mmCIF file of C-alpha atoms in Angstrom:
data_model
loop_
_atom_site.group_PDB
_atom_site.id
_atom_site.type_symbol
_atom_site.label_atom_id
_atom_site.label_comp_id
_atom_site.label_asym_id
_atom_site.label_seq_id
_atom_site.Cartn_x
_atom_site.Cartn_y
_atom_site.Cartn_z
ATOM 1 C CA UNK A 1 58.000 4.015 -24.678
ATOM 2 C CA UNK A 2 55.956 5.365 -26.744
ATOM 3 C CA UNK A 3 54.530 2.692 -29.548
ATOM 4 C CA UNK A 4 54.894 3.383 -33.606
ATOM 5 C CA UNK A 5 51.893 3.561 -35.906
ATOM 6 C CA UNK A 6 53.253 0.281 -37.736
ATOM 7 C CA UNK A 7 53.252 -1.374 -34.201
ATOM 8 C CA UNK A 8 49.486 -0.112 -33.520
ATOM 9 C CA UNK A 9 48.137 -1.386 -36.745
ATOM 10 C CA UNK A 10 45.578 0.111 -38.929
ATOM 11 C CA UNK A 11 43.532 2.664 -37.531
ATOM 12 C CA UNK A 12 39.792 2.308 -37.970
ATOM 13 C CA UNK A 13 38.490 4.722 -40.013
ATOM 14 C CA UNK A 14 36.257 7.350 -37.666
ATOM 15 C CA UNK A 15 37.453 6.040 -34.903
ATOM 16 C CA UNK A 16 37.810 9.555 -32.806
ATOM 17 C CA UNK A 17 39.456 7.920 -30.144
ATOM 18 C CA UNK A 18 42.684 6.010 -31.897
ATOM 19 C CA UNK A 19 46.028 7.798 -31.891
ATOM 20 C CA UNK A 20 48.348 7.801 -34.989
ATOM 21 C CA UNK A 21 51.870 9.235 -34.872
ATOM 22 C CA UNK A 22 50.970 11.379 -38.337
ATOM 23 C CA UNK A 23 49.034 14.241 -38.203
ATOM 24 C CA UNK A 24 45.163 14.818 -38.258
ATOM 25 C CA UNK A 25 43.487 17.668 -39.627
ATOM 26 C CA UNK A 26 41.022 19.708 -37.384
ATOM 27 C CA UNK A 27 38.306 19.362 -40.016
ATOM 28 C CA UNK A 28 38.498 15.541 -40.153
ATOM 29 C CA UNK A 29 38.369 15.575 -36.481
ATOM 30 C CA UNK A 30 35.003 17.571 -36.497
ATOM 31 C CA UNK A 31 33.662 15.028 -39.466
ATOM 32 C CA UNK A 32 34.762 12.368 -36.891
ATOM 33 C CA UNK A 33 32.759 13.558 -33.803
ATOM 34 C CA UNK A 34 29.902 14.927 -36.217
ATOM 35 C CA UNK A 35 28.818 11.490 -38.041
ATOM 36 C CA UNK A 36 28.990 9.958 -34.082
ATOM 37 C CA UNK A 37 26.708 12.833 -32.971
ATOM 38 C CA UNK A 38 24.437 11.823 -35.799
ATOM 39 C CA UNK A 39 24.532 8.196 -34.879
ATOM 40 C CA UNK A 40 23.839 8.998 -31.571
ATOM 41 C CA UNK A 41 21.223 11.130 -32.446
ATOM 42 C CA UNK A 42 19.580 8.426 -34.380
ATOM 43 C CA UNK A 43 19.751 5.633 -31.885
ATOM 44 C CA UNK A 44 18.267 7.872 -29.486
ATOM 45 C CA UNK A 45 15.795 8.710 -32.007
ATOM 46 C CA UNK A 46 14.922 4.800 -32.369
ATOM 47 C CA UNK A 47 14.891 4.425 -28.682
ATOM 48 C CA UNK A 48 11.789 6.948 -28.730
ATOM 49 C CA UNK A 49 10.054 5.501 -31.314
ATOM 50 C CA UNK A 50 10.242 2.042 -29.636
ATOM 51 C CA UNK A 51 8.921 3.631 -26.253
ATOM 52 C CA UNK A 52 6.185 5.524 -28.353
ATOM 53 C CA UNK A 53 4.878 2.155 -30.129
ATOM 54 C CA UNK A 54 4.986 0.272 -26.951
ATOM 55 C CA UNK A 55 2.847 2.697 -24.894
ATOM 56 C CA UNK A 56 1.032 3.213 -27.758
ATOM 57 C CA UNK A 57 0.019 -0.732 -27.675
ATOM 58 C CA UNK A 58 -1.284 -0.337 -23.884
ATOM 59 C CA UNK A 59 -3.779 1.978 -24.816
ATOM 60 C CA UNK A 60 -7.745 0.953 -25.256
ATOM 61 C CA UNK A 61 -9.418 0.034 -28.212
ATOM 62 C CA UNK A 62 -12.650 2.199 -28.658
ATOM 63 C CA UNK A 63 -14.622 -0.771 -27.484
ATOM 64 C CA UNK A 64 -12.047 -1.342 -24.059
ATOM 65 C CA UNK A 65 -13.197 2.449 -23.459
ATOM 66 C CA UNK A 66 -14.681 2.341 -19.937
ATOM 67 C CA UNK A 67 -18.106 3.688 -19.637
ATOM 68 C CA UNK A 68 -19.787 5.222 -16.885
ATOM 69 C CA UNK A 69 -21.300 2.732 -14.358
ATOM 70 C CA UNK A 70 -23.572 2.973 -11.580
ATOM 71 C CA UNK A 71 -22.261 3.722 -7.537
ATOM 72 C CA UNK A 72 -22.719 -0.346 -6.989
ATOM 73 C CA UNK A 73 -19.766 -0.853 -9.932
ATOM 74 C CA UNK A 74 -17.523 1.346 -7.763
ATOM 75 C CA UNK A 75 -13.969 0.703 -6.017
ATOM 76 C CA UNK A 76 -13.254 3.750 -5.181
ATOM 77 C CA UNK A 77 -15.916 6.153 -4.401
ATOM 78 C CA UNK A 78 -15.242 10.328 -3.279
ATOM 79 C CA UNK A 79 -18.701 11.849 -2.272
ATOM 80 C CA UNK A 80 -17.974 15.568 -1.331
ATOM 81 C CA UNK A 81 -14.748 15.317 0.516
ATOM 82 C CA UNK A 82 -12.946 17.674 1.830
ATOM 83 C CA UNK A 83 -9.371 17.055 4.015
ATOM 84 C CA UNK A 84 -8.085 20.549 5.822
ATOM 85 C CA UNK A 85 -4.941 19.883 7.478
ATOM 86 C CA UNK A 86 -3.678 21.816 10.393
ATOM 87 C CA UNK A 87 -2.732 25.720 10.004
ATOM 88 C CA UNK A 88 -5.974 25.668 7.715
ATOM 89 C CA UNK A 89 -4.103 24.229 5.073
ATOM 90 C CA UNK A 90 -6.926 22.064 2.530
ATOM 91 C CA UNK A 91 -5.481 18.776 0.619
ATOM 92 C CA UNK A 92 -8.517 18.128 -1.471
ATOM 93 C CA UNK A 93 -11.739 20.346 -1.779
ATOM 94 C CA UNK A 94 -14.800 19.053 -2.346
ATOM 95 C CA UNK A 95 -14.157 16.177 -4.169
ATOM 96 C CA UNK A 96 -16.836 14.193 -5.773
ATOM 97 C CA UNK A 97 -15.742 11.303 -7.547
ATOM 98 C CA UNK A 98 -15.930 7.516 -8.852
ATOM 99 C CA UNK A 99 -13.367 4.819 -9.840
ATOM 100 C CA UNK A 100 -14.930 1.767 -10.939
ATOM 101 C CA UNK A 101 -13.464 -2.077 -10.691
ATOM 102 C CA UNK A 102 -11.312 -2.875 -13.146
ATOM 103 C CA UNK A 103 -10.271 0.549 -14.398
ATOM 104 C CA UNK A 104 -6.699 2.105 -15.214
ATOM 105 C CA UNK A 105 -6.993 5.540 -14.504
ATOM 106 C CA UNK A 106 -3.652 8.514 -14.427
ATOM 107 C CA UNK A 107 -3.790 10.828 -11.488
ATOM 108 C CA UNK A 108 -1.777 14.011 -12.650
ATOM 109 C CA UNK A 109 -1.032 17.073 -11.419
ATOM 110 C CA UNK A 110 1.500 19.475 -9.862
ATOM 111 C CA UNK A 111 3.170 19.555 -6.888
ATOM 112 C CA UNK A 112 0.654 20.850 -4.458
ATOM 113 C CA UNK A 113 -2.628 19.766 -6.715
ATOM 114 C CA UNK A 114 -3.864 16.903 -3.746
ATOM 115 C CA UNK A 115 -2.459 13.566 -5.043
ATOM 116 C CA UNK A 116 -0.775 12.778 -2.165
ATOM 117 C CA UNK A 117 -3.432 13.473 0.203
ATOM 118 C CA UNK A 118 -5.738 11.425 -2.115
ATOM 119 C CA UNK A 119 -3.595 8.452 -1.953
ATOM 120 C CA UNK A 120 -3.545 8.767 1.924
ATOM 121 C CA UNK A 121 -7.147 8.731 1.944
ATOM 122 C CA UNK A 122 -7.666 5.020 0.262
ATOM 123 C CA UNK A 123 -5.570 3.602 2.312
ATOM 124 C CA UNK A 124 -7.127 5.440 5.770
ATOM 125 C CA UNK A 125 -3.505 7.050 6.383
ATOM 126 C CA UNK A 126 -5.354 10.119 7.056
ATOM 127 C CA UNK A 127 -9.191 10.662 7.449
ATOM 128 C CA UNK A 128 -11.076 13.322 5.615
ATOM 129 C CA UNK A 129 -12.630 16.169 7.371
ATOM 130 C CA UNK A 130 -15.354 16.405 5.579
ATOM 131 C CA UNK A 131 -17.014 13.914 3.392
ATOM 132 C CA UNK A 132 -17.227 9.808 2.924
ATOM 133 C CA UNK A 133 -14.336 8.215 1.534
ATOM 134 C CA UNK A 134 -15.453 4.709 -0.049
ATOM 135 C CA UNK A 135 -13.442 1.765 -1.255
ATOM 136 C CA UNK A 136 -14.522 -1.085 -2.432
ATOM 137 C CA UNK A 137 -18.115 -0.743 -0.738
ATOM 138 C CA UNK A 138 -16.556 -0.089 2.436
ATOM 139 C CA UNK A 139 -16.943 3.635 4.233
ATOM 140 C CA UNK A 140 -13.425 4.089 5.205
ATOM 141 C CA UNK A 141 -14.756 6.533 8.202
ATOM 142 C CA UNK A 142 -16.745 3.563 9.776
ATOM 143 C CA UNK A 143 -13.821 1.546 9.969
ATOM 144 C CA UNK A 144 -12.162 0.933 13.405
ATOM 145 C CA UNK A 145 -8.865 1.658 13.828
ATOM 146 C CA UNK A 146 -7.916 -2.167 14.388
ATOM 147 C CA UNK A 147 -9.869 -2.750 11.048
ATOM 148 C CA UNK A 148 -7.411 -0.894 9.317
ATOM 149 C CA UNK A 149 -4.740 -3.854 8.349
ATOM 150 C CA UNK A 150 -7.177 -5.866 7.166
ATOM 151 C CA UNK A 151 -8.662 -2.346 4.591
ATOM 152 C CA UNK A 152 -4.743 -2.508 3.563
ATOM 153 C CA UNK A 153 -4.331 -5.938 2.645
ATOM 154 C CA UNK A 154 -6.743 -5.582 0.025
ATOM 155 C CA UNK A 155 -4.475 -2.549 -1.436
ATOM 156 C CA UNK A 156 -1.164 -3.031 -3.323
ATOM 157 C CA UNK A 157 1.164 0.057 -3.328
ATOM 158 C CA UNK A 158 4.068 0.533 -5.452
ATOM 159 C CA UNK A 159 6.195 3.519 -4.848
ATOM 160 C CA UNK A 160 8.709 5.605 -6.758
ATOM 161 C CA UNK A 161 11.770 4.481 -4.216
ATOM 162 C CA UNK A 162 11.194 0.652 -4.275
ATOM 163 C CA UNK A 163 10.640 0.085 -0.379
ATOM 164 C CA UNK A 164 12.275 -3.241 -0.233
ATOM 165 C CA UNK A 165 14.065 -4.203 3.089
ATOM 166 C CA UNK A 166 17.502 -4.722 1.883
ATOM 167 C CA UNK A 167 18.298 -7.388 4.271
ATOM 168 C CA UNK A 168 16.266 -9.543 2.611
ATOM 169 C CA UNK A 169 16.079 -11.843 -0.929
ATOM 170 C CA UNK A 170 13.727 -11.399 -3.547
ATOM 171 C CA UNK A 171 11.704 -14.649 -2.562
ATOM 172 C CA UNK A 172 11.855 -13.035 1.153
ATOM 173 C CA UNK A 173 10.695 -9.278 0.485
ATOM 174 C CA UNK A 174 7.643 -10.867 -1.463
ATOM 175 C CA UNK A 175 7.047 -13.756 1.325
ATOM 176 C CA UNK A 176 6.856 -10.512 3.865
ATOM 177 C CA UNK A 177 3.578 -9.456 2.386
ATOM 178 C CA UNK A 178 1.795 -12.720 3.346
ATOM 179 C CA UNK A 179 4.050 -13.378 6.384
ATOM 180 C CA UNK A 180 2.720 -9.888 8.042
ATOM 181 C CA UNK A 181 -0.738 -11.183 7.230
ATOM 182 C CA UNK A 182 -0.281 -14.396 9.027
ATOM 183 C CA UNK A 183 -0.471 -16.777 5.770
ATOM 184 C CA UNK A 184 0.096 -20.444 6.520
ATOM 185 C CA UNK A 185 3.532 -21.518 5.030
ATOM 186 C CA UNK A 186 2.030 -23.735 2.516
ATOM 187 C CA UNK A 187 0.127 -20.689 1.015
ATOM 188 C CA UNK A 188 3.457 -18.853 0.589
ATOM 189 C CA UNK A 189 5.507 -21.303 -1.075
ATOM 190 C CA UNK A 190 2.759 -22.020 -3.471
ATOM 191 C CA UNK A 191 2.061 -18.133 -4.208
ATOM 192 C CA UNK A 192 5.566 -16.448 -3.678
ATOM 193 C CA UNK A 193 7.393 -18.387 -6.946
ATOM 194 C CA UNK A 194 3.974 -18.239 -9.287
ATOM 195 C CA UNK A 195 3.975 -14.172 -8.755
ATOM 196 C CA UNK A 196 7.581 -14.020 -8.906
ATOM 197 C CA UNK A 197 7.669 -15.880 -12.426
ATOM 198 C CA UNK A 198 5.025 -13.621 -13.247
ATOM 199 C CA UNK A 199 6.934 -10.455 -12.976
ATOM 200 C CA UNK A 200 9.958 -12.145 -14.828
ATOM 201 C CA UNK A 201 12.358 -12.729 -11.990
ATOM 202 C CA UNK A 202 12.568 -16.233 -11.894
ATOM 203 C CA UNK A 203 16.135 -16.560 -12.143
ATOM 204 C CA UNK A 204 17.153 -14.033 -9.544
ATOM 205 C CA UNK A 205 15.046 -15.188 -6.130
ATOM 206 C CA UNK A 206 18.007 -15.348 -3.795
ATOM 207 C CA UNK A 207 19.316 -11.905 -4.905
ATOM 208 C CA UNK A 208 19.201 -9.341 -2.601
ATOM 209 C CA UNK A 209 18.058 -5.797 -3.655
ATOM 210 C CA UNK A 210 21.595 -4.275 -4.215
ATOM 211 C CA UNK A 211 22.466 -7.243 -6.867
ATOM 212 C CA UNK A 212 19.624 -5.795 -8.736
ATOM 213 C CA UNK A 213 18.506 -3.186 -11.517
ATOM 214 C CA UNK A 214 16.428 -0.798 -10.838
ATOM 215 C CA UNK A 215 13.989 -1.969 -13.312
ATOM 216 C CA UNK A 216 14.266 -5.393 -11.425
ATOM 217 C CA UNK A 217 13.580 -3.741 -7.975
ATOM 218 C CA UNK A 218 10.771 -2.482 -8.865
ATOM 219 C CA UNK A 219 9.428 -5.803 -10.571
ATOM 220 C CA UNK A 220 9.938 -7.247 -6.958
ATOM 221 C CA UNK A 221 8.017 -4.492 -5.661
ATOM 222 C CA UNK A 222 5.238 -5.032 -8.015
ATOM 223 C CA UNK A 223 5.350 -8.907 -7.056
ATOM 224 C CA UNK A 224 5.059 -7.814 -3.560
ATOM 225 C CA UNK A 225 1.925 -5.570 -4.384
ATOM 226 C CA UNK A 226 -0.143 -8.399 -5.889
ATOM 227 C CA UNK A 227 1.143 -11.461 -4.349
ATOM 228 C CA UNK A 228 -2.225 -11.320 -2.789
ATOM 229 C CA UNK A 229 -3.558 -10.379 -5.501
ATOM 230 C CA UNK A 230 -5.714 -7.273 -4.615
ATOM 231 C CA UNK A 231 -8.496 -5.745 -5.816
ATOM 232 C CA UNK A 232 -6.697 -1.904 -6.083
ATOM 233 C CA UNK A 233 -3.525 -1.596 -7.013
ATOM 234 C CA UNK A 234 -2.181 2.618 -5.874
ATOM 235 C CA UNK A 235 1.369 3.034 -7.938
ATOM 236 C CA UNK A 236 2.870 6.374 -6.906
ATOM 237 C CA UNK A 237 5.531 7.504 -9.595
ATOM 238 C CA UNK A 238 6.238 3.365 -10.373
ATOM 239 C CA UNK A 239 8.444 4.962 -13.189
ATOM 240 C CA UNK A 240 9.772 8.042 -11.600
ATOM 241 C CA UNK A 241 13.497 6.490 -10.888
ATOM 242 C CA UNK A 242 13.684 4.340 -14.163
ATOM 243 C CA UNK A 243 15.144 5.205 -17.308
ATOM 244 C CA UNK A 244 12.693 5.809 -20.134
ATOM 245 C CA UNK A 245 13.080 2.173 -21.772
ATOM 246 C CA UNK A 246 13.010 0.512 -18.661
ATOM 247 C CA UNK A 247 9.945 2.048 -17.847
ATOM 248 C CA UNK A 248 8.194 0.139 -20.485
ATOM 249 C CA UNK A 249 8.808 -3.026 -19.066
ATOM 250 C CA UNK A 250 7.144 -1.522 -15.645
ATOM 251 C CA UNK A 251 3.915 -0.600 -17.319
ATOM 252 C CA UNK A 252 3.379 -3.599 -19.404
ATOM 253 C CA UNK A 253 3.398 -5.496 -16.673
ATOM 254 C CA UNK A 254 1.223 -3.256 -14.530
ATOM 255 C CA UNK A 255 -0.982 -3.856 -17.665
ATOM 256 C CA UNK A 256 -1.439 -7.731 -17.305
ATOM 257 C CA UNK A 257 -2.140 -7.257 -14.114
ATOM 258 C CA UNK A 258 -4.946 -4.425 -14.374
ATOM 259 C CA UNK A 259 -6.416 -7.227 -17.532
ATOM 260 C CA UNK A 260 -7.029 -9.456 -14.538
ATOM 261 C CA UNK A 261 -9.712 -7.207 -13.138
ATOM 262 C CA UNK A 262 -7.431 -4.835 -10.700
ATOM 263 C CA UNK A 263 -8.176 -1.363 -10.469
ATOM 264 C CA UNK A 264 -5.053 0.488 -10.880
ATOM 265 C CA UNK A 265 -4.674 4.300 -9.920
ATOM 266 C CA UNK A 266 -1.200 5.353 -10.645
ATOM 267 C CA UNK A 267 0.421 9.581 -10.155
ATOM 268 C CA UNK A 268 2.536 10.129 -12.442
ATOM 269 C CA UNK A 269 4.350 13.206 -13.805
ATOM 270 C CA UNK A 270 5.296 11.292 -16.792
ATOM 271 C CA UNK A 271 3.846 13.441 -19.781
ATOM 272 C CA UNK A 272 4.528 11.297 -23.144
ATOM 273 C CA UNK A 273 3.023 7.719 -21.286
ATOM 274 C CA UNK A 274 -0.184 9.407 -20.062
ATOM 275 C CA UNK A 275 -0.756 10.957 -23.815
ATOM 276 C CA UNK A 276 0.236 7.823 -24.928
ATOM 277 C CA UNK A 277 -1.734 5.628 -23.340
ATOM 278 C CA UNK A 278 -5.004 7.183 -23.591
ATOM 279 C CA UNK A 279 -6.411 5.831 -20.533
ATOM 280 C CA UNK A 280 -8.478 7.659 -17.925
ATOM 281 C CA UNK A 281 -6.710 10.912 -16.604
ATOM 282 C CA UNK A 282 -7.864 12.897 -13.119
ATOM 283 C CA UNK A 283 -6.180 16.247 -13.286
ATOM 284 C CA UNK A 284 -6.159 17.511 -9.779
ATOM 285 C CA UNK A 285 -4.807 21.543 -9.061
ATOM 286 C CA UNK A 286 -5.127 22.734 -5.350
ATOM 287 C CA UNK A 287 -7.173 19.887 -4.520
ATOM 288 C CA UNK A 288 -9.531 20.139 -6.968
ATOM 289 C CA UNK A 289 -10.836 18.123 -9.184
ATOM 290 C CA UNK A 290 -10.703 19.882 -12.865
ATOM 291 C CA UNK A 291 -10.693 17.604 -15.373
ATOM 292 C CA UNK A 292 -12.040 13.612 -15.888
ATOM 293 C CA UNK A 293 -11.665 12.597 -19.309
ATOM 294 C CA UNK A 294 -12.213 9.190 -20.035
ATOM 295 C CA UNK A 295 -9.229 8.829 -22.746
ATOM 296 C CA UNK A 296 -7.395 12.054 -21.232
ATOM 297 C CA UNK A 297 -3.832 13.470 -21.844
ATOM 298 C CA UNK A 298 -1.665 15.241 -20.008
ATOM 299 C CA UNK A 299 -1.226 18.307 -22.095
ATOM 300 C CA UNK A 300 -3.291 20.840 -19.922
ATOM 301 C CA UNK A 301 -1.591 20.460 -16.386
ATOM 302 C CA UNK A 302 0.692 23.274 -15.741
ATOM 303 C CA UNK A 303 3.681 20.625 -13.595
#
């Protein structure tokens, strides 16, 4: 049955959603949705300008500006390489180029432009053709193959998609970095909770990926990344699967961490953070190098 207006009670005024039994004139309706298109409009509009300030905070000073150094300040060091993959297909052409400890520093480009095959090159996933590859003093083409691991555990990587075995709690997934590494237990339990309080997840340790945000997930990544506190940290996309508020969170923290000393190299496609932020940007197109500005934007790559 259906219920009367008197049983209802008083409908709330602009409230598009309430039923009454009398009737309701098309033109208050549209006054109805238009003031809640407005609101929306302006909440949205708030939400933007909150992101804007708070990216806006990350960026240097004109004294944090990072000047050029010599080779010996370098972590990550590109002298004329070139990586041709099968079927004559080239990654990166002839890049020359220097990263130096402690720097934040966007990779951007298009799909295509050689950021992938960069990445794979610092961490020895693939081997350049022509060229030396250097990171952190160390000529990645000298290393031998069983040498590798050890190259890796001085990189943290945080990807777009997480990566976090979803068998396993938050306490666990981070304990995996130092248990692959052979870490004595004592080390773990003493490092695991400090870098887990550190990316804000104190209170969810024994939750398992799927009980978590995404924003979360990727904090546990993160945690994983540095538990052992590396030297380079490589984020690919960190922000690519995280809503534009959440996203925030993500690179403030990445911040702290790159005030500790960490060279950070992050691709991103994300347009309004890297003008922003006003750090370092490497524009790469068909695996060339052509721009490096020191407090880049994004607005000349064609994505």
């Amino acid at each position: 049955m259906l219920k009367r207006e008197s049983d209802i009670g008083e409908v709330a005024d602009g409230d598009a959603f309430a039923w009454s039994s009398g009737p309701r004139t098309d033109a208050a309706l549209r006054d109805v949705v238009t003031r809640d298109e407005v609101q929306l409009e302006r909440e949205a509009e708030e939400r933007r300008e909150r992101r804007a300030r708070a990216l806006e905070a990350l960026a240097p000073t004109t004294g944090e500006v990072h000047p050029v150094q010599p080779k010996s300040a370098a972590m990550i060091l590109f002298e004329n390489v070139t990586k041709v993959y099968p079927g004559d297909v080239t990654g990166i052409r002839d890049l020359n180029l220097q990263i130096d400890k402690g720097e934040w520093v966007f990779l951007v480009g298009p799909s295509g432009s050689g950021k992938s095959t960069f990445v794979k090159l610092l961490l020895r996933e693939i081997e350049a053709t022509r060229g030396n590859v250097i990171v952190g003093g160390r000529n990645l083409a000298k290393i031998r193959r069983s040498k590798i691991p050890q190259l890796r555990r001085n990189i943290g990587c945080v990807f777009q998609d997480f990566k976090l075995l979803p068998n396993r709690t938050v306490t666990e997934n981070v304990a995996y970095a130092l248990e692959v590494q052979g870490q004595r237990r004592e080390v773990i339990e003493r490092k695991v909770p400090e870098i887990i309080a550190l990316v804000g997840l104190a209170d969810k340790v024994d939750k398992y990926p799927h009980e978590l945000s995404g924003g979360q997930q990727q904090r546990v990544s993160i945690a994983r990344a540095f538990v052992n506190h590396p030297p380079l940290l490589i984020c690919d996309e960190p922000t690519g699967n995280l809503d534009p508020e959440t996203s925030i969170g993500i690179m403030q923290l990445l911040y702290r961490i790159q005030r500790t000393g960490t060279t950070v190299v992050m691709a991103t496609h994300d347009r309004e953070m890297v003008d922003k932020m006003r750090r370092r940007v490497i524009a790469l197109e068909d695996g060339r190098l052509v721009r490096d500005d020191r407090r880049g934007g994004y607005a000349e790559v064609t994505a």
